[in-house]
Short mmCIF file of C-alpha atoms and ligand atoms in Angstrom, two decimals:
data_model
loop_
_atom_site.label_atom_id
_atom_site.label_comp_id
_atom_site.label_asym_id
_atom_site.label_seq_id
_atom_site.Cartn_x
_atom_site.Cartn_y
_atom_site.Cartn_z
CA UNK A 95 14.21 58.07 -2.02
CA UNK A 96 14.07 58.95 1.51
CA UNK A 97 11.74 58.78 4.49
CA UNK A 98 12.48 61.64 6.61
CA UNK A 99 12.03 62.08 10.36
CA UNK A 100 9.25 59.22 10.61
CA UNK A 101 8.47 57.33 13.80
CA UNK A 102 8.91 53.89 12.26
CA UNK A 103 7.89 50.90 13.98
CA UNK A 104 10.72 48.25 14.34
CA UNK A 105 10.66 44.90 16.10
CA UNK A 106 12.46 46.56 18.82
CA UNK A 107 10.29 49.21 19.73
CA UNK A 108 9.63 52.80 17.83
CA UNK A 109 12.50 55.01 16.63
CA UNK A 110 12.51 58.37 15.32
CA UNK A 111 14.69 57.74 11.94
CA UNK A 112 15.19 58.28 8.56
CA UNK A 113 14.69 55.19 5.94
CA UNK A 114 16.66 55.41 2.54
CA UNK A 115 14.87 53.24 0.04
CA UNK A 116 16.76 51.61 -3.45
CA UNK A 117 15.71 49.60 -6.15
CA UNK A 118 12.69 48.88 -4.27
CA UNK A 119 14.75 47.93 -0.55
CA UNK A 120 15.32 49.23 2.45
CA UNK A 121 18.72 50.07 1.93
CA UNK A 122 19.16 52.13 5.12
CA UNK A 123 17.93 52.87 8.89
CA UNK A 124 19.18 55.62 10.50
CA UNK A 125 18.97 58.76 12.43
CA UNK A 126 19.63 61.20 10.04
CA UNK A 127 20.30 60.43 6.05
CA UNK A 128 21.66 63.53 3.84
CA UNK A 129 19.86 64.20 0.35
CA UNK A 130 16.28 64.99 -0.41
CA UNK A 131 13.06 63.17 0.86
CA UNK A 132 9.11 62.71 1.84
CA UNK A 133 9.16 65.02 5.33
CA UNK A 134 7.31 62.46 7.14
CA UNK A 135 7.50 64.67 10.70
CA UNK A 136 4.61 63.50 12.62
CA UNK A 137 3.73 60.43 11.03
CA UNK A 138 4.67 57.04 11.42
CA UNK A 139 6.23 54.14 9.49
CA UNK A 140 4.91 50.85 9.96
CA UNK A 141 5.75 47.83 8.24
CA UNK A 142 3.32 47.48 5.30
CA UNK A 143 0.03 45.86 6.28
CA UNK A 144 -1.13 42.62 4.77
CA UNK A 145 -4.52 41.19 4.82
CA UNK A 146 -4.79 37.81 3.85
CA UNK A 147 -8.41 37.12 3.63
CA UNK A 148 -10.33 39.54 1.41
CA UNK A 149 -12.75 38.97 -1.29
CA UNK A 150 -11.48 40.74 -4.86
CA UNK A 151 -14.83 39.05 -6.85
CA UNK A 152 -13.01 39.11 -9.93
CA UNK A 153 -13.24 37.19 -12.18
CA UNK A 154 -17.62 36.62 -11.76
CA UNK A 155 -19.03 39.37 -9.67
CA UNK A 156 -17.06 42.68 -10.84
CA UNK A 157 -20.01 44.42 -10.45
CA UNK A 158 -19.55 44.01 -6.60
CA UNK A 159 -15.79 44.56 -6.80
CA UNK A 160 -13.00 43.49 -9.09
CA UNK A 161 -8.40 43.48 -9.02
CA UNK A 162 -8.56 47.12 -9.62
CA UNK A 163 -10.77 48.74 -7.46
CA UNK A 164 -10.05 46.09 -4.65
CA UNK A 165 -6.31 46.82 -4.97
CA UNK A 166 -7.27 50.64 -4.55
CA UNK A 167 -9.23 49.88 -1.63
CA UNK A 168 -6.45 47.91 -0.54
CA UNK A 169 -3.24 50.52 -0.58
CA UNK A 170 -5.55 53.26 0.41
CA UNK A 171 -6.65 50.93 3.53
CA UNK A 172 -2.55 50.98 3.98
CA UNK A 173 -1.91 47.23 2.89
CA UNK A 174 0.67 46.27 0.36
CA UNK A 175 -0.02 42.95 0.21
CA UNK A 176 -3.59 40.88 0.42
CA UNK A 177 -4.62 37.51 0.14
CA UNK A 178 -7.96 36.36 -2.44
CA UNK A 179 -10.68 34.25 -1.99
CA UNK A 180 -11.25 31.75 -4.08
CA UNK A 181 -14.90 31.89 -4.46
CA UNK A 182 -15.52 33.63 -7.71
CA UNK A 183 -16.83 32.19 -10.70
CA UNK A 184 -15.69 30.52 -11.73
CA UNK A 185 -14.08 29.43 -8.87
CA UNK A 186 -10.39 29.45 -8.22
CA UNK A 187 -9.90 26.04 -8.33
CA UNK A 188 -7.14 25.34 -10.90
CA UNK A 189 -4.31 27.05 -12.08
CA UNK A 190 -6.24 28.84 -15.04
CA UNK A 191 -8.02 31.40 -12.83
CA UNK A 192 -4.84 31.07 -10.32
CA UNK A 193 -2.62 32.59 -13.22
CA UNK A 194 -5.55 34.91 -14.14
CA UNK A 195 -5.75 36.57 -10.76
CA UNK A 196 -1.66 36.89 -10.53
CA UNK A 197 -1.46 38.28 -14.05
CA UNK A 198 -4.46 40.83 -13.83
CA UNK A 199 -2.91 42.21 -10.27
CA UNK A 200 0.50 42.74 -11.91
CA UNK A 201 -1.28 45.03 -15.19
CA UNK A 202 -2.97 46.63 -12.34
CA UNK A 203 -0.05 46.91 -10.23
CA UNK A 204 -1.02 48.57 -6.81
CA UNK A 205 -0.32 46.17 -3.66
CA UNK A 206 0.47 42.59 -4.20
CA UNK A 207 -2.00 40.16 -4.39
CA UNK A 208 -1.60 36.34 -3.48
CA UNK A 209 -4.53 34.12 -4.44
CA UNK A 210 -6.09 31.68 -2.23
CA UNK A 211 -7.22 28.60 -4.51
CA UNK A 212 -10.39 26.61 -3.47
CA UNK A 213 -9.64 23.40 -1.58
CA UNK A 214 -12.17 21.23 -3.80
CA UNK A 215 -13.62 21.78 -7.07
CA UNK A 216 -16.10 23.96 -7.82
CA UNK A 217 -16.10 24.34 -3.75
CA UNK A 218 -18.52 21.01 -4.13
CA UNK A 219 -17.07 19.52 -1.61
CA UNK A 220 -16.35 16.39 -3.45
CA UNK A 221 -13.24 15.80 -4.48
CA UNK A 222 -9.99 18.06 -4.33
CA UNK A 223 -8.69 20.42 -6.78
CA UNK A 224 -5.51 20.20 -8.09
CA UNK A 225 -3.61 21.53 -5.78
CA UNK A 226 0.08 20.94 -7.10
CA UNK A 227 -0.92 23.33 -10.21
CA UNK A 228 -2.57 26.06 -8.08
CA UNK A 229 0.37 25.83 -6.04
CA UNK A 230 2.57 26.18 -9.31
CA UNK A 231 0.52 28.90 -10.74
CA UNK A 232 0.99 30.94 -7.34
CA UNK A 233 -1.55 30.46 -4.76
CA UNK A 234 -0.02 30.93 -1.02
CA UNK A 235 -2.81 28.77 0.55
CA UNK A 236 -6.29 26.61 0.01
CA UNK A 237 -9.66 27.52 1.61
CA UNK A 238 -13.26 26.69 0.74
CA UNK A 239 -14.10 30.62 2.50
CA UNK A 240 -17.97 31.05 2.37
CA UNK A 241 -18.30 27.34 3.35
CA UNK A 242 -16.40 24.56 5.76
CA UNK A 243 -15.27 20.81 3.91
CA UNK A 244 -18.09 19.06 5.16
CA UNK A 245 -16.76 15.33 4.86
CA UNK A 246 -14.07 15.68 7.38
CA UNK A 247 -12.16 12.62 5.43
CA UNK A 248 -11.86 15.07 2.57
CA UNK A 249 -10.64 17.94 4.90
CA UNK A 250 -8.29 15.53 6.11
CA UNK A 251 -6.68 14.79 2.76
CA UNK A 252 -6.76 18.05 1.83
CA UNK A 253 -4.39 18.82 4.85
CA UNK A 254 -1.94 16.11 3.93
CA UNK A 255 -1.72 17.24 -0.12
CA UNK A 256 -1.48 20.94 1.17
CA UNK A 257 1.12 20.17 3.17
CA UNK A 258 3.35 17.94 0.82
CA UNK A 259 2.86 21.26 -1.83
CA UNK A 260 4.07 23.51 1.57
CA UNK A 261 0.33 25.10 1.86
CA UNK A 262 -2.06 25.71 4.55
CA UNK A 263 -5.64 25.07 4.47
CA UNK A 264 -7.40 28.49 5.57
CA UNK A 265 -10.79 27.06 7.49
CA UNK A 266 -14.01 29.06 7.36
CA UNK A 267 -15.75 27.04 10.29
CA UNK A 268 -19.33 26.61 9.67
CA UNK A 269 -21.80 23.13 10.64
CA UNK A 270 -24.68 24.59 8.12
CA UNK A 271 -26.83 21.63 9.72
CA UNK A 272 -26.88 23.76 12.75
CA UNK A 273 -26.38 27.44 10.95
CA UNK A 274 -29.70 25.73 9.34
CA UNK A 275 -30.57 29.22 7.66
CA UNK A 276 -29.73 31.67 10.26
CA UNK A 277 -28.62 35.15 9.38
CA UNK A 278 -27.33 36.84 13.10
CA UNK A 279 -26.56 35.23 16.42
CA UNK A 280 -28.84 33.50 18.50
CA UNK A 281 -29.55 35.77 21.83
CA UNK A 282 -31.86 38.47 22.90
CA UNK A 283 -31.03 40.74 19.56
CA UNK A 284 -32.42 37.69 17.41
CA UNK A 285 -35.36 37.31 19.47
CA UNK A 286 -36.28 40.84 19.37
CA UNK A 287 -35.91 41.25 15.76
CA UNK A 288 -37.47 37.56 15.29
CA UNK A 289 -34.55 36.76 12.37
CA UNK A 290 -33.50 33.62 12.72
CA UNK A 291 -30.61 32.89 14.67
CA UNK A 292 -27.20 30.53 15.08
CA UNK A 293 -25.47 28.95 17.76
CA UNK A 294 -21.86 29.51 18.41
CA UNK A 295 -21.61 25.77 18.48
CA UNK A 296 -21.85 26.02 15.08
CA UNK A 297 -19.37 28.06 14.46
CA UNK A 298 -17.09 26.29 17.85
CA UNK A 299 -17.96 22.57 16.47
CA UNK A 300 -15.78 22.79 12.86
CA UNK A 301 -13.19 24.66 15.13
CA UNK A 302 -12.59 21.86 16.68
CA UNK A 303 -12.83 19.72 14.16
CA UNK A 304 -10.25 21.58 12.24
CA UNK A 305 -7.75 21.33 15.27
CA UNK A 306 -8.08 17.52 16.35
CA UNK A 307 -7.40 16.99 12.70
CA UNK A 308 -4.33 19.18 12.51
CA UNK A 309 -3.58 17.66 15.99
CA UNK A 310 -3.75 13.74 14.77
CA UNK A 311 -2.13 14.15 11.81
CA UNK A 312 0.99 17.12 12.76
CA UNK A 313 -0.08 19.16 10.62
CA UNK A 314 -0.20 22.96 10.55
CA UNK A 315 -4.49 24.61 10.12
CA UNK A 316 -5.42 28.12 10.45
CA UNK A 317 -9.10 29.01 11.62
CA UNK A 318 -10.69 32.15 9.62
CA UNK A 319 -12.33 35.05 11.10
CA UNK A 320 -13.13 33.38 14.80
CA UNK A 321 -16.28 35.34 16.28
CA UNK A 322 -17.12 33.40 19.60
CA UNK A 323 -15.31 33.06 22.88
CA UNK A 324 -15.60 29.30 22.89
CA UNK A 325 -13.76 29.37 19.95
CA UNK A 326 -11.00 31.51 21.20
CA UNK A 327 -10.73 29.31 23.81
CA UNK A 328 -10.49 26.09 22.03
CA UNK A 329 -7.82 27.67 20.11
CA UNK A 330 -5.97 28.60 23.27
CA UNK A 331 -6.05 25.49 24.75
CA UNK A 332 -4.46 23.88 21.58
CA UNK A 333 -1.97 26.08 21.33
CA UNK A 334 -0.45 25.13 24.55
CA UNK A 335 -0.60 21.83 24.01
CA UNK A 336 1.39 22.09 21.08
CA UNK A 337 -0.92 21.99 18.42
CA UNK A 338 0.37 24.05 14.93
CA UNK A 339 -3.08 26.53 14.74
CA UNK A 340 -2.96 29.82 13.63
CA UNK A 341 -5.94 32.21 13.90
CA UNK A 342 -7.58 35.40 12.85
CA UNK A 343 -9.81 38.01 13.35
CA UNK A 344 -11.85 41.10 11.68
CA UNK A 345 -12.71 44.57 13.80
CA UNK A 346 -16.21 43.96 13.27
CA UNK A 347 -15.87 40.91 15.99
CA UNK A 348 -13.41 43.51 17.98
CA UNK A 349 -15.64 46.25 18.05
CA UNK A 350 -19.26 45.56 17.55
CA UNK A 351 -22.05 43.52 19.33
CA UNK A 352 -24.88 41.73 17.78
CA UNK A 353 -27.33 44.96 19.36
CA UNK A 354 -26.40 46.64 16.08
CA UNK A 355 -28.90 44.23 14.46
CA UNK A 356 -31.59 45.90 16.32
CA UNK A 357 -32.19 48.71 13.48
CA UNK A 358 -32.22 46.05 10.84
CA UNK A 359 -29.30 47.60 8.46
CA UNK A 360 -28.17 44.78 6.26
CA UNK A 361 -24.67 46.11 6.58
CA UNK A 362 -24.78 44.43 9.62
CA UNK A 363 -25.06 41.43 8.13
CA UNK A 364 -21.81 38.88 8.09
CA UNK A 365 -20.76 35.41 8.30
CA UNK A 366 -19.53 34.69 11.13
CA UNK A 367 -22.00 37.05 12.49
CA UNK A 368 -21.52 39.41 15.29
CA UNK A 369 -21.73 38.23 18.48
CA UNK A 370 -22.41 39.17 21.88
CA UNK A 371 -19.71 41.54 24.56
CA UNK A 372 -18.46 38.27 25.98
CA UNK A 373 -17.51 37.53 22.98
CA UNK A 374 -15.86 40.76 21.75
CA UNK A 375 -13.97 40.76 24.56
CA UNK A 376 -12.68 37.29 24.04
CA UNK A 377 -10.98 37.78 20.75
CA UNK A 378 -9.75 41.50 22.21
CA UNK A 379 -8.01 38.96 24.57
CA UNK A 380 -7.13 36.33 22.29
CA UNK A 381 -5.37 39.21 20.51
CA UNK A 382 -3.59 39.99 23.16
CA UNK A 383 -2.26 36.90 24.49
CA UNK A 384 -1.85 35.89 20.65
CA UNK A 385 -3.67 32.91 20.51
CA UNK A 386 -5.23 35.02 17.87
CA UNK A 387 -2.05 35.64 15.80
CA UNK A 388 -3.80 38.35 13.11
CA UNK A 389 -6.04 40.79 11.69
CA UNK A 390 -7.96 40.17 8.45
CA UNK A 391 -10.57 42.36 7.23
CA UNK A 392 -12.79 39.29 5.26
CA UNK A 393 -13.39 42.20 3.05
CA UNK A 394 -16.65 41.31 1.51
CA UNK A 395 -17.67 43.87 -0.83
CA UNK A 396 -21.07 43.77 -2.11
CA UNK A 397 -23.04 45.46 -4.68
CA UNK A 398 -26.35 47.69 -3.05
CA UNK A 399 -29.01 45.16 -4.92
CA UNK A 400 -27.16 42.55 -2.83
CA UNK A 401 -27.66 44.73 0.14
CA UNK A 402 -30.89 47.22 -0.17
CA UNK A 403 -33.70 44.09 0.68
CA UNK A 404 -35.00 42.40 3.71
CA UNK A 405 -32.54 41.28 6.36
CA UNK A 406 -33.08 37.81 5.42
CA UNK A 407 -32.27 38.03 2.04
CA UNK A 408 -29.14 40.22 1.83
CA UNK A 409 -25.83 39.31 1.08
CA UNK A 410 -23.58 38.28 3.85
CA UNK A 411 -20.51 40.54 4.24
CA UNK A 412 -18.45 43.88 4.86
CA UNK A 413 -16.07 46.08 2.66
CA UNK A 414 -13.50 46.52 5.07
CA UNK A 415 -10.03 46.97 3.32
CA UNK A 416 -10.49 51.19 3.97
CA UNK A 417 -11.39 51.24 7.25
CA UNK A 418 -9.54 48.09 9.33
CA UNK A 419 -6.37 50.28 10.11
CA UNK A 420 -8.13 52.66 11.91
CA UNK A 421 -11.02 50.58 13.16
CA UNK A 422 -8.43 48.50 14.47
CA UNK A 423 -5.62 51.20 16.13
CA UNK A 424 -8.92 52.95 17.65
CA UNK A 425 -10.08 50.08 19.42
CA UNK A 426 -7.14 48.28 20.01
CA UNK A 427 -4.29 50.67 20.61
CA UNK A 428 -6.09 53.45 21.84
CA UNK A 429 -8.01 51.72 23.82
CA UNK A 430 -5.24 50.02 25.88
CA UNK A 431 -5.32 46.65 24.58
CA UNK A 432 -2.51 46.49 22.24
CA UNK A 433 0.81 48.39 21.75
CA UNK A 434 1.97 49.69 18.42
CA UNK A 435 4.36 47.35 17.87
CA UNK A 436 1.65 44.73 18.63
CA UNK A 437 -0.50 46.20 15.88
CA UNK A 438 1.93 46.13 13.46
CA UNK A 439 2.43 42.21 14.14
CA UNK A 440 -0.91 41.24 13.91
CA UNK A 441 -1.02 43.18 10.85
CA UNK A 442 1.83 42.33 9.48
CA UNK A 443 4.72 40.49 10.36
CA UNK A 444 2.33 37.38 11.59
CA UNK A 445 0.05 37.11 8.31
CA UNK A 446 3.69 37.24 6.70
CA UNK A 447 5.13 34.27 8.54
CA UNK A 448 1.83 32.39 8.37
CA UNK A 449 1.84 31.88 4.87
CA UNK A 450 5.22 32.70 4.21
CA UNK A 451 5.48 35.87 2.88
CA UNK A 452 8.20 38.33 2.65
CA UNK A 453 7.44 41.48 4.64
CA UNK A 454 6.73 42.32 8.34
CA UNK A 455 9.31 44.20 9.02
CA UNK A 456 11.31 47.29 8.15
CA UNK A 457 14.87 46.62 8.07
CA UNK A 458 17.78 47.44 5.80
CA UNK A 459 17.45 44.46 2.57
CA UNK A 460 13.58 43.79 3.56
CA UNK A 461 11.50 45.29 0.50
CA UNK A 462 10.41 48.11 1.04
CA UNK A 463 6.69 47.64 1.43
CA UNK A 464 5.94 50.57 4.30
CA UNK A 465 2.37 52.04 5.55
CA UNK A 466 2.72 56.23 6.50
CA UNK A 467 -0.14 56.96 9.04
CA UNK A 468 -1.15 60.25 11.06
CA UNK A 469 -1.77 58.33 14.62
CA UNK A 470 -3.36 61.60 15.74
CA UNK A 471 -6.11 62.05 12.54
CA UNK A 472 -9.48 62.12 14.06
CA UNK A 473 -11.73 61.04 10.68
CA UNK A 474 -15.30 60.28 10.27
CA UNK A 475 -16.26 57.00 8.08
CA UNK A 476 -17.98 57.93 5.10
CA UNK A 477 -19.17 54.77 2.53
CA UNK A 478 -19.44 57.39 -0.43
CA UNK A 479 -15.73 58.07 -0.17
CA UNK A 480 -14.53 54.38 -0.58
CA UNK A 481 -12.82 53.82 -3.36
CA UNK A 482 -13.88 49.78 -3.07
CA UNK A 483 -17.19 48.99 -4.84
CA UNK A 484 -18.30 47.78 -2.00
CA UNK A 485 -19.87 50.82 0.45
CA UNK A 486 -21.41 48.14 2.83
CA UNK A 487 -20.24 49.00 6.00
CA UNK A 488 -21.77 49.08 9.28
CA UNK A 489 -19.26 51.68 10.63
CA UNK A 490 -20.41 54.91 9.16
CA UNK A 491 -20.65 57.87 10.44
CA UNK A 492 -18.55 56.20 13.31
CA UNK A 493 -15.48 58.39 14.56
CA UNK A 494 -11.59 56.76 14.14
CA UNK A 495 -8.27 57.53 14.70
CA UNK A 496 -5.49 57.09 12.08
CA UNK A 497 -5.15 57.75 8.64
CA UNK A 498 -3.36 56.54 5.63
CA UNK A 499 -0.79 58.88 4.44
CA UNK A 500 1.28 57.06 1.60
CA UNK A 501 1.52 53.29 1.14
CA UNK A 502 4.55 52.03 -0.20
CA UNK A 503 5.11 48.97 -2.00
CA UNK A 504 8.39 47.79 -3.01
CA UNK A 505 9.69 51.51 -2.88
CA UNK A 506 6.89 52.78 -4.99
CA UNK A 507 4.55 55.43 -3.76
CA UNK A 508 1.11 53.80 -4.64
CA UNK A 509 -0.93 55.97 -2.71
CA UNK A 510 -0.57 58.69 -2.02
CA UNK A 511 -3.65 60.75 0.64
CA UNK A 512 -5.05 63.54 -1.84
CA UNK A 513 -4.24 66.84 -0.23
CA UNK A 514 -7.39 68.86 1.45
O1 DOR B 610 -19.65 37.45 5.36
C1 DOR B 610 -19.06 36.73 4.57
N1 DOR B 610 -18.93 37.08 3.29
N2 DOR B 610 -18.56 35.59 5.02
C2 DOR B 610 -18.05 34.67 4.18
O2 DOR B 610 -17.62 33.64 4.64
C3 DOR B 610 -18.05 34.89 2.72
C4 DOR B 610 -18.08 36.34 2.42
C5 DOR B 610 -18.42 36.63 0.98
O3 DOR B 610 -17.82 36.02 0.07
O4 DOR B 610 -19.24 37.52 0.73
ZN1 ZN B 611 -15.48 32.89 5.61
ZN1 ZN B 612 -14.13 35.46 3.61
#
């Protein structure tokens, strides 16, 4: 197969080219390739995104989302590889629901999916899982996502077993003493609205945490979906003092502020929540400078009874997998922040080399895992058109550049945009 006339994003820059594709590799890059092919005049190739924090629910809470409909989601959102939560039930804490999750992704067979397995069991917080036969059964990392370690001994070990099996822990960074039943930030929006809000300490606290532990015992931590400036800023500061952190980030915390709380939609609702413009421009920034290396979506798909009651009481979380490419080139690339090629690394190439994955770049004997957009498609966000389970988004009806054309994975054309 052939990719004809694309302008495909390389390391080096973008290039108008042709890409020949065998036996699922990039077998060739170059300006113009004889035989027959996908016309992709107009478009652009970029490396195919991965997302290595989303929420698949299955196995537990398939009514909210489960491999299949996540994994459309997924390669219709552009991404040919993402990266499960462990915190279904049960939970993916030993190599049972490990294999499970592998297994049911291959019979479903649309992007690749890596599970995350839970760095305790039962996420209890009390003693580790087994870590050597998650690792075995193919997880790519540990994280208690929804919830921090509290006993930072424990977090502590589970850095040092992670690291002798070659993993990462994957911190969600949350003091709940101080979260102590908030749902939104703390500032004028939460006073207005009178729900209860939380501190960026507590949020900025387990942050730091996470890093003095990484930094007293050489060890390599990544921080999930940072929110707050003070956090982007402790992660800065460790970073050039030689500390091995890795962080990421969701566009809700790029391009929303907590004032979208005001009208009370629980699709507004996330953990970390959103936070205020000095803030949002902090991560834009930490993006920039890459002391946030990448772009998750924490795709959080929820079911409506999780969603349609009071503030208070709804779930936390957004579906993001369909709409973070465009969310994401909109605010970022258009809006003078990021380049392309910058994109495509956040989005790519650095959730590859943080966990070790292969992809992140199109060259000839990479697979050939490649993301077709229209840069110039102006499209509306409509919830009833996701293909996830999960409509909960606070983003519709909001205007983005940048479609999904085809996704590629491993040479395969599993999507494919249905024509209009
Ligand atoms: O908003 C969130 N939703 N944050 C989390 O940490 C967990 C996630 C979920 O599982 O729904
Ligand atoms: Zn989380
Ligand atoms: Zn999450």
């Amino acid at each position: 197969m052939i990719i004809k006339n694309a302008d495909v994003v390389l390391k080096e820059g973008v290039k108008r080219l042709d890409i020949r594709v065998e036996n699922g590799v990039i077998a060739e890059l170059a300006q113009h390739i004889a035989g027959e092919g996908i016309d992709c005049t107009g478009l652009t190739v970029l490396p195919g995104l991965i997302d290595m924090h989303v929420h698949l629910r299955e196995p537990g809470f398939e009514k909210k989302e489960d491999i299949a409909s996540g994994s459309a989601a997924a390669v219709k959102g552009g991404f040919t590889q993402v990266c499960c939560m462990p915190n279904t039930r049960p939970v993916a804490d030993n190599k049972v629901v490990v294999s499970y999750i592998v297994h049911r992704a291959k019979e479903v067979n649309l992007c690749k999916v890596h599970p995350i397995g839970a760095i305790t069991e039962g996420q209890k917080g009390e003693n580790l899982a087994a870590i050597g036969a998650m690792k075995a059964a193919g997880a790519v990392a540990l994280s208690e996502d929804g919830k921090s370690v509290v006993n930072t001994n424990l977090m502590a070990n589970a850095m040092l077993y992670a690291a002798d099996f070659g993993l990462k822990c994957l911190c969600h960074c949350e003091d709940a003493s101080l979260v102590d039943g908030g749902v939104v930030n703390e500032g004028y929006y939460s006073t207005l609205t009178g729900l209860k809000g939380s501190i960026r300490a507590a949020e900025d606290i387990v942050i730091a945490r996470e890093i003095l532990l990484a930094e007293s015992l050489s060890l390599p931590v990544h921080i999930c979906h940072v929110s707050t400036y003070s956090g982007v800023q402790l992660i800065r500061e460790a970073k050039a003092r030689g500390v091995q952190v890795t962080a990421e980030t969701c566009p809700h915390y790029f391009t929303l502020t907590d004032e979208v709380i005001a009208g009370f939609d629980t699709n507004t609702k996330v953990n970390p929540p959103i936070r205020e413009e000095r803030d949002r421009l902090a991560v834009i920034e930490g993006l920039k400078d890459g002391t946030l290396d990448c772009i998750v979506t924490d795709h959080a798909p929820h079911h409506e009874d999780d969603k349609n009651v009071e503030y208070a009481l709804a779930a936390f979380g957004i579906s993001g997998l369909e709409t973070s490419f465009a969310l994401s080139y909109t605010q970022l690339v258009r809006g003078g922040a990021l380049t392309l090629g910058q994109l495509a690394d956040r989005m790519s190439a650095a959730p590859a080399a943080i966990l070790n994955l292969r992809g992140g770049a199109i060259e000839a004997g990479a697979p050939a895992d490649l993301t077709v957009v229209d840069l110039n498609e102006k499209w509306t966000i409509d919830p009833a058109q996701f293909v996830s389970k999960g409509k909960n988004t606070p983003f519709a009806g909001r205007q983005v550049y940048g479609r999904v054309k085809y996704t590629l994975v491993d040479g395969d054309i599993r999507y494919r945009e249905a024509s209009k």
